[in-house]
Coordinates of C-alpha atoms and ligand atoms in Angstrom, one line a residue:
M1 CA -31.6 5.8 -8.2
S2 CA -30.4 2.9 -6.0
P3 CA -28.9 3.6 -2.8
H4 CA -25.2 4.2 -2.9
P5 CA -23.8 0.5 -2.1
M6 CA -22.3 1.4 1.6
H7 CA -25.9 2.5 2.4
G8 CA -27.5 -0.9 1.5
P9 CA -29.0 -3.4 3.3
N10 CA -26.0 -6.3 3.8
R11 CA -25.2 -6.1 7.8
F12 CA -21.4 -7.1 6.6
K13 CA -20.4 -5.3 3.7
L14 CA -17.4 -6.3 1.4
G15 CA -14.8 -4.5 -0.9
V16 CA -12.0 -5.5 -2.9
F17 CA -8.7 -3.5 -2.0
S18 CA -5.6 -2.6 -3.4
A19 CA -6.2 -4.1 -6.6
N20 CA -4.9 -1.3 -8.4
S21 CA -1.2 -1.9 -7.3
D22 CA 1.0 -4.7 -8.3
G23 CA 1.4 -7.4 -5.6
G24 CA -1.8 -6.3 -4.2
L25 CA -1.4 -5.9 -0.5
T26 CA 1.5 -8.8 -0.7
L27 CA 5.2 -8.7 -0.6
T28 CA 5.9 -11.7 -2.5
K29 CA 8.1 -13.3 -5.1
V30 CA 5.6 -16.0 -6.3
P31 CA 5.3 -15.6 -10.3
E32 CA 1.9 -15.7 -10.0
R33 CA 1.7 -12.5 -7.8
W34 CA -0.8 -9.7 -9.0
T35 CA 0.9 -7.3 -11.5
A36 CA -2.3 -5.0 -11.9
Q37 CA -2.3 -5.4 -15.6
W38 CA -4.9 -3.0 -16.7
K39 CA -7.4 -5.4 -18.5
D40 CA -7.0 -7.8 -15.2
V41 CA -8.2 -4.7 -12.9
V42 CA -11.4 -4.2 -15.2
A43 CA -12.2 -8.2 -15.1
V44 CA -12.0 -8.4 -11.5
A45 CA -14.0 -4.9 -11.1
Q46 CA -16.6 -6.3 -13.2
M47 CA -16.8 -9.5 -11.4
A48 CA -17.4 -8.0 -8.1
D49 CA -19.8 -5.7 -9.6
K50 CA -22.0 -8.8 -10.9
A51 CA -21.4 -10.4 -7.4
G52 CA -22.8 -7.7 -5.8
I53 CA -19.5 -6.8 -3.6
E54 CA -20.2 -3.0 -2.2
F55 CA -16.7 -1.5 -3.0
F56 CA -13.6 -1.3 -4.8
L57 CA -11.0 0.7 -3.0
P58 CA -7.6 1.0 -4.3
I59 CA -4.6 1.7 -2.3
A60 CA -3.0 5.3 -2.6
R61 CA 0.7 4.7 -3.3
W62 CA 3.8 6.6 -5.3
K63 CA 6.4 4.5 -4.6
G64 CA 7.7 0.7 -4.3
F65 CA 9.2 -0.8 -1.3
G66 CA 12.3 -2.3 -3.0
G67 CA 13.5 -5.7 -2.8
E68 CA 13.4 -7.9 -5.6
M69 CA 9.8 -7.2 -6.8
N70 CA 9.6 -3.4 -5.7
S71 CA 6.2 -4.3 -5.1
R72 CA 3.6 -1.3 -5.4
E73 CA 6.1 0.9 -8.0
W74 CA 3.0 0.0 -10.2
S75 CA 0.4 1.7 -9.2
Y76 CA -2.7 3.8 -10.8
E77 CA -3.7 7.0 -9.4
T78 CA -7.0 6.5 -7.4
F79 CA -9.3 9.2 -8.9
T80 CA -8.6 8.6 -12.3
F81 CA -9.0 4.9 -11.8
A82 CA -12.5 5.3 -10.0
A83 CA -13.4 7.4 -12.9
A84 CA -12.2 4.8 -15.6
L85 CA -14.0 1.9 -13.9
S86 CA -17.1 3.6 -13.5
G87 CA -17.7 3.4 -17.2
V88 CA -17.0 -0.5 -17.3
T89 CA -19.4 -0.8 -14.0
E90 CA -22.8 -0.7 -13.1
R91 CA -23.2 -0.8 -9.2
I92 CA -20.3 -1.2 -7.0
A93 CA -19.1 1.6 -5.3
L94 CA -15.6 3.1 -6.4
F95 CA -13.6 4.7 -3.8
S96 CA -10.8 6.8 -4.2
T97 CA -7.6 6.9 -1.7
V98 CA -6.2 10.3 -1.1
H99 CA -3.2 11.8 0.8
V100 CA -4.0 14.8 2.5
P101 CA -0.6 16.5 2.2
M102 CA 0.1 15.1 -1.7
V103 CA -3.3 16.0 -3.3
H104 CA -4.8 19.8 -2.8
P105 CA -8.3 20.1 -1.4
V106 CA -9.5 22.4 -4.4
Y107 CA -8.4 19.4 -6.9
A108 CA -9.8 16.7 -4.7
A109 CA -13.0 18.1 -4.2
K110 CA -13.2 18.4 -8.2
A111 CA -11.9 15.2 -8.9
L112 CA -14.2 13.3 -6.7
A113 CA -17.4 15.3 -8.1
T114 CA -16.3 14.4 -11.3
V115 CA -16.1 10.6 -10.4
D116 CA -19.5 10.9 -8.3
Q117 CA -21.0 12.2 -11.5
A118 CA -19.7 10.1 -14.0
S119 CA -20.6 6.9 -11.8
G120 CA -24.1 8.0 -11.2
G121 CA -23.4 8.8 -7.2
R122 CA -21.1 5.4 -6.8
A123 CA -18.3 7.6 -5.7
G124 CA -16.1 7.6 -2.4
L125 CA -13.5 9.1 -0.4
N126 CA -10.7 7.2 1.6
I127 CA -8.7 9.8 3.2
V128 CA -5.1 8.9 4.1
C129 CA -2.5 11.2 5.8
G130 CA 0.2 9.3 5.0
W131 CA 3.2 8.0 6.4
S132 CA 6.1 6.7 3.9
P133 CA 9.0 9.5 4.0
E134 CA 10.0 8.7 0.5
E135 CA 6.9 9.3 -1.0
F136 CA 6.4 12.6 0.9
G137 CA 10.2 13.7 -0.7
M138 CA 9.0 13.0 -4.1
F139 CA 6.4 16.0 -3.5
G140 CA 9.1 17.9 -1.9
L141 CA 7.3 17.1 1.6
E142 CA 8.0 16.4 4.9
L143 CA 6.0 14.2 7.5
I144 CA 4.7 16.5 9.9
E145 CA 3.3 15.5 13.6
D146 CA 0.2 17.2 13.6
R147 CA -1.0 15.3 10.0
Y148 CA -4.8 15.3 11.5
G149 CA -4.7 19.3 12.1
Q150 CA -4.0 19.4 8.3
G151 CA -6.4 16.7 7.5
M152 CA -9.5 18.5 9.1
E153 CA -8.8 21.7 7.2
W154 CA -8.5 19.5 4.0
F155 CA -11.7 18.0 5.0
D156 CA -13.2 21.2 5.7
I157 CA -12.3 22.9 2.4
L158 CA -13.6 19.9 0.4
K159 CA -16.9 19.8 2.2
R160 CA -17.3 23.7 1.9
I161 CA -17.2 23.2 -2.2
H162 CA -19.3 20.6 -2.2
A163 CA -21.8 22.3 -0.1
D164 CA -21.4 25.9 -1.3
T165 CA -22.2 27.5 -4.2
R166 CA -21.0 30.9 -3.3
P167 CA -17.5 31.6 -3.5
F168 CA -15.4 31.3 -0.2
D169 CA -11.9 32.7 1.4
Y170 CA -10.3 30.1 3.7
D171 CA -7.7 31.3 6.7
G172 CA -6.4 28.1 8.3
K173 CA -3.2 27.2 9.3
Y174 CA -1.9 25.1 7.0
Y175 CA -4.2 26.4 4.0
K176 CA -4.9 30.0 2.9
L177 CA -7.4 30.2 0.0
K178 CA -8.9 33.0 -1.8
N179 CA -12.3 32.8 -3.6
V180 CA -12.8 29.4 -3.6
S181 CA -15.7 27.8 -5.8
G182 CA -16.2 24.4 -7.7
R183 CA -19.2 23.0 -9.8
P184 CA -20.3 20.5 -10.4
G185 CA -20.8 19.2 -6.9
P186 CA -21.3 15.6 -6.3
V187 CA -24.6 13.5 -6.4
Q188 CA -24.4 12.2 -2.9
T189 CA -25.6 14.5 -0.7
P190 CA -24.4 16.1 1.6
R191 CA -21.0 14.4 -0.3
P192 CA -19.7 10.8 -1.0
V193 CA -19.0 8.6 1.4
T194 CA -16.0 8.7 3.4
L195 CA -13.7 6.7 5.1
N196 CA -10.3 7.3 7.1
A197 CA -7.6 5.2 6.7
A198 CA -5.9 4.9 10.3
F199 CA -5.7 3.3 14.1
S200 CA -4.5 5.6 16.1
P201 CA -6.0 7.4 18.9
P202 CA -5.5 10.5 16.8
G203 CA -6.8 8.8 13.5
R204 CA -9.8 7.9 15.7
D205 CA -10.6 11.3 16.8
F206 CA -10.4 12.7 13.4
A207 CA -12.6 9.8 12.0
A208 CA -14.9 10.8 15.1
K209 CA -15.3 14.7 14.2
A210 CA -15.2 14.1 10.4
V211 CA -15.9 11.1 8.4
D212 CA -18.7 8.2 7.9
C213 CA -16.5 5.2 8.7
L214 CA -13.0 4.3 10.0
F215 CA -11.1 2.0 8.0
T216 CA -9.0 0.1 10.1
T217 CA -6.5 -2.7 11.1
F218 CA -6.9 -5.6 13.9
S219 CA -5.1 -8.6 15.0
T220 CA -7.4 -10.6 16.7
I221 CA -11.4 -10.4 16.8
E222 CA -11.5 -9.6 20.4
K223 CA -8.9 -6.9 20.0
G224 CA -10.8 -5.4 17.1
K225 CA -13.8 -5.3 19.7
D226 CA -12.1 -3.1 22.0
T227 CA -11.2 -0.8 18.6
I228 CA -14.9 -0.8 17.6
T229 CA -15.8 0.2 21.4
D230 CA -13.6 2.8 21.6
M231 CA -14.3 4.5 17.8
K232 CA -18.2 4.4 18.9
T233 CA -17.2 6.1 22.3
R234 CA -15.0 9.1 20.7
A235 CA -17.9 9.1 18.0
A236 CA -20.7 9.7 20.3
A237 CA -18.8 12.2 22.4
E238 CA -19.0 14.1 19.2
G239 CA -22.6 13.6 18.8
R240 CA -21.9 11.1 16.0
D241 CA -22.1 7.7 14.9
V242 CA -19.1 6.0 12.8
G243 CA -18.9 3.0 11.3
V244 CA -15.7 0.4 11.6
Y245 CA -14.6 -1.1 8.7
T246 CA -11.5 -3.6 8.4
T247 CA -9.1 -5.2 6.0
C248 CA -8.4 -8.8 5.4
H249 CA -5.9 -11.1 3.0
V250 CA -7.3 -14.5 1.7
V251 CA -6.5 -17.5 0.9
C252 CA -9.6 -19.5 0.2
R253 CA -9.0 -23.3 -0.6
E254 CA -11.3 -26.5 -0.8
S255 CA -9.0 -28.1 2.2
Q256 CA -7.9 -25.9 5.5
S257 CA -4.3 -27.7 5.0
E258 CA -3.8 -26.4 1.2
A259 CA -4.9 -23.1 2.1
E260 CA -2.2 -23.0 4.9
D261 CA 0.4 -24.5 2.8
Y262 CA 0.1 -21.9 -0.1
Y263 CA 0.1 -19.4 2.8
E264 CA 3.5 -20.3 3.7
H265 CA 4.9 -20.8 0.3
Y266 CA 3.9 -17.5 -0.4
A267 CA 4.3 -15.3 2.5
V268 CA 7.3 -17.1 4.1
E269 CA 9.4 -19.1 1.9
M270 CA 8.9 -16.8 -1.0
E271 CA 8.8 -13.5 1.0
D272 CA 10.8 -10.4 -1.0
T273 CA 12.7 -10.0 2.2
V274 CA 14.4 -6.7 1.9
S275 CA 11.3 -5.1 1.1
V276 CA 9.5 -6.9 4.3
D277 CA 12.4 -5.2 6.2
H278 CA 11.9 -1.9 4.6
Y279 CA 8.0 -1.8 4.9
M280 CA 7.7 -3.1 8.4
G281 CA 10.7 -0.8 9.6
A282 CA 9.1 2.5 8.2
K283 CA 5.8 1.8 8.9
E284 CA 6.6 0.9 12.3
K285 CA 8.4 4.4 12.8
N286 CA 6.1 6.6 11.0
S287 CA 2.7 5.4 11.4
G288 CA 0.7 4.1 13.8
S289 CA -1.4 1.8 11.5
H290 CA -0.9 -0.9 13.8
A291 CA -0.6 -2.0 17.2
A292 CA 3.3 -2.0 18.5
E293 CA 2.8 -5.8 19.3
D294 CA 1.7 -6.6 15.5
Y295 CA 5.5 -5.8 14.5
K296 CA 7.1 -8.7 16.5
L297 CA 4.4 -11.3 16.3
H298 CA 3.2 -11.0 12.9
R299 CA 6.0 -10.7 10.2
K300 CA 3.8 -13.4 8.1
R301 CA 1.1 -11.1 8.0
F302 CA 3.2 -8.4 6.9
A303 CA 4.5 -10.2 3.7
G304 CA 1.1 -11.8 3.3
G305 CA -0.9 -8.9 3.2
A306 CA 0.6 -5.6 4.6
G307 CA -0.2 -6.6 8.3
T308 CA -4.1 -6.9 7.6
Y309 CA -5.7 -9.9 9.3
P310 CA -5.3 -13.2 7.7
L311 CA -8.4 -15.6 6.6
I312 CA -6.7 -18.7 5.8
G313 CA -8.7 -21.6 4.8
T314 CA -12.0 -23.4 3.5
P315 CA -15.0 -21.4 2.6
A316 CA -16.6 -22.6 5.9
R317 CA -14.0 -21.2 8.1
I318 CA -13.8 -18.1 6.1
A319 CA -17.5 -17.3 6.3
D320 CA -17.4 -18.5 10.1
E321 CA -14.6 -15.9 10.6
M322 CA -16.8 -12.9 8.7
V323 CA -19.6 -13.8 11.0
A324 CA -17.6 -13.4 14.0
M325 CA -16.2 -10.3 12.5
C326 CA -19.9 -9.1 11.7
E327 CA -20.9 -9.8 15.3
A328 CA -18.0 -8.0 16.8
G329 CA -19.9 -5.0 15.4
F330 CA -17.5 -4.4 12.4
A331 CA -19.6 -2.9 9.5
G332 CA -17.6 -5.1 6.7
T333 CA -14.2 -5.9 5.3
T334 CA -12.0 -5.6 2.4
V335 CA -10.4 -8.8 0.8
S336 CA -7.4 -9.0 -1.2
F337 CA -5.7 -11.8 -2.7
V338 CA -2.3 -12.8 -4.3
N339 CA -3.9 -13.0 -7.6
Y340 CA -7.4 -11.2 -7.8
L341 CA -8.3 -12.6 -10.8
K342 CA -7.8 -16.3 -10.3
E343 CA -8.8 -16.6 -6.4
L344 CA -11.9 -14.2 -6.3
P345 CA -14.5 -16.6 -8.1
Y346 CA -13.5 -19.2 -5.7
F347 CA -14.6 -16.9 -2.8
L348 CA -17.6 -15.2 -4.3
E349 CA -18.6 -19.0 -5.4
H350 CA -18.6 -20.5 -2.0
V351 CA -17.8 -17.9 0.6
L352 CA -20.9 -15.5 -0.2
P353 CA -23.4 -18.1 0.1
R354 CA -22.3 -19.0 3.4
L355 CA -22.7 -15.3 4.5
K356 CA -26.2 -15.3 3.2
A357 CA -27.1 -18.4 5.0
A358 CA -25.9 -16.8 8.0
G359 CA -28.1 -14.0 7.4
V360 CA -24.9 -11.3 7.4
R361 CA -25.6 -10.6 3.4
L362 CA -28.8 -10.9 1.6
Ligands
FMN1 C1 -6.4 0.0 6.7 C2 -5.8 0.9 6.2 C3 -5.2 1.1 4.7 C4 -4.4 2.4 5.0 N1 -4.1 2.8 3.4 C5 -2.9 3.5 3.1 C6 -2.8 3.8 1.7 O1 -3.6 3.7 0.9 N2 -2.0 4.6 1.3 C7 -1.0 5.3 2.9 O2 -0.2 6.0 2.3 N3 -1.0 5.0 3.9 C8 -2.3 4.0 4.0 N4 -2.5 4.1 5.3 C9 -1.9 4.5 6.2 C10 -2.5 5.8 6.5 O3 -2.0 7.1 6.1 C11 -1.6 6.5 8.3 O4 -0.5 6.8 7.9 C12 -1.6 5.8 9.5 O5 -2.7 4.9 9.5 C13 -0.9 6.3 10.3 O6 -2.0 7.3 10.9 P1 -2.5 6.7 12.4 O7 -0.9 6.8 12.9 O8 -3.3 7.6 12.4 O9 -2.9 5.3 12.0 C14 -3.6 2.8 5.9 C15 -3.6 2.7 7.0 C16 -4.7 1.8 7.4 C17 -4.8 1.6 9.2

């Protein structure tokens, strides 16, 4: 069996994020926005797979953000999504993004092992502790302060199910379980590659103790460096090494002005105003996903890509920024587009060769 793509040789790894959801990461009204039709999602996953992109990462969403488009209301559940894609792809890692409070760890352990078995060891787990009160309300849940305390118990249970063939009882603060077991286990040992999506210090502490990599945001490459140093320090205190992945939205065009004009068009002129207000307000209040000043400075980034970093420009400019991200210490980034099917081919054709020439990918 070839190594899991996340353990492959490329210094700077790439993933496609949020293609399972309408709008992708955008909050825009342009007619070409992503509608996440199943056949289009499959085409994008296969294209990324053939091009040697390391991972396909869905967003975990249960409800849309209102406004005219109600973006993200249409989103595929992420375990079944990964399982279905395992049948139509060959090499790419297939992550599931899973909300700790909404998905029971006994279920998650079995679902993740199923994807790992079905995909020949290509599963990945992206743990999110969640932030949207409306989504929590759909499950009859409230947001709790100690979300990472629950996350730690949740992940402990999942790990034990994957590691242990003997039934066990679990007596935690959040879970009291009897006689727990689950077979099959995953193909990957000791368990599938695991990320935690977070930005806040408690999120980084959780990553330091528990997962392989942090999946986080940054606003400038300089600030990204600080996050990486901080994450590495926290991990070292636990005697561990934790990689840091990040996330960007991309407009890649032949000329710089063409890319910038389109960015202005879809993320400013055609922003879905009510949903941007709603999203930014709820996220600032209930999550630590971004630095506080980002909400004041970067509305365009929220409409353009949910507050992720913008890679806007020519293939050369985007490749240069990715190389700088690699040099800053990021293990890789995800990319997202207004329309993945229309825009991914140009990115693959023109940016990947430049990353190879720069020596950050083989
Ligand atoms: C890069 C990134 C991706 C995220 N993806 C999701 C997601 O798919 N679904 C979700 O509900 N929350 C997502 N979140 C938010 C987390 O669930 C979490 O609520 C948020 O980061 C707050 O935790 P923190 O304060 O530790 O950062 C993401 C956060 C980050 C930083």
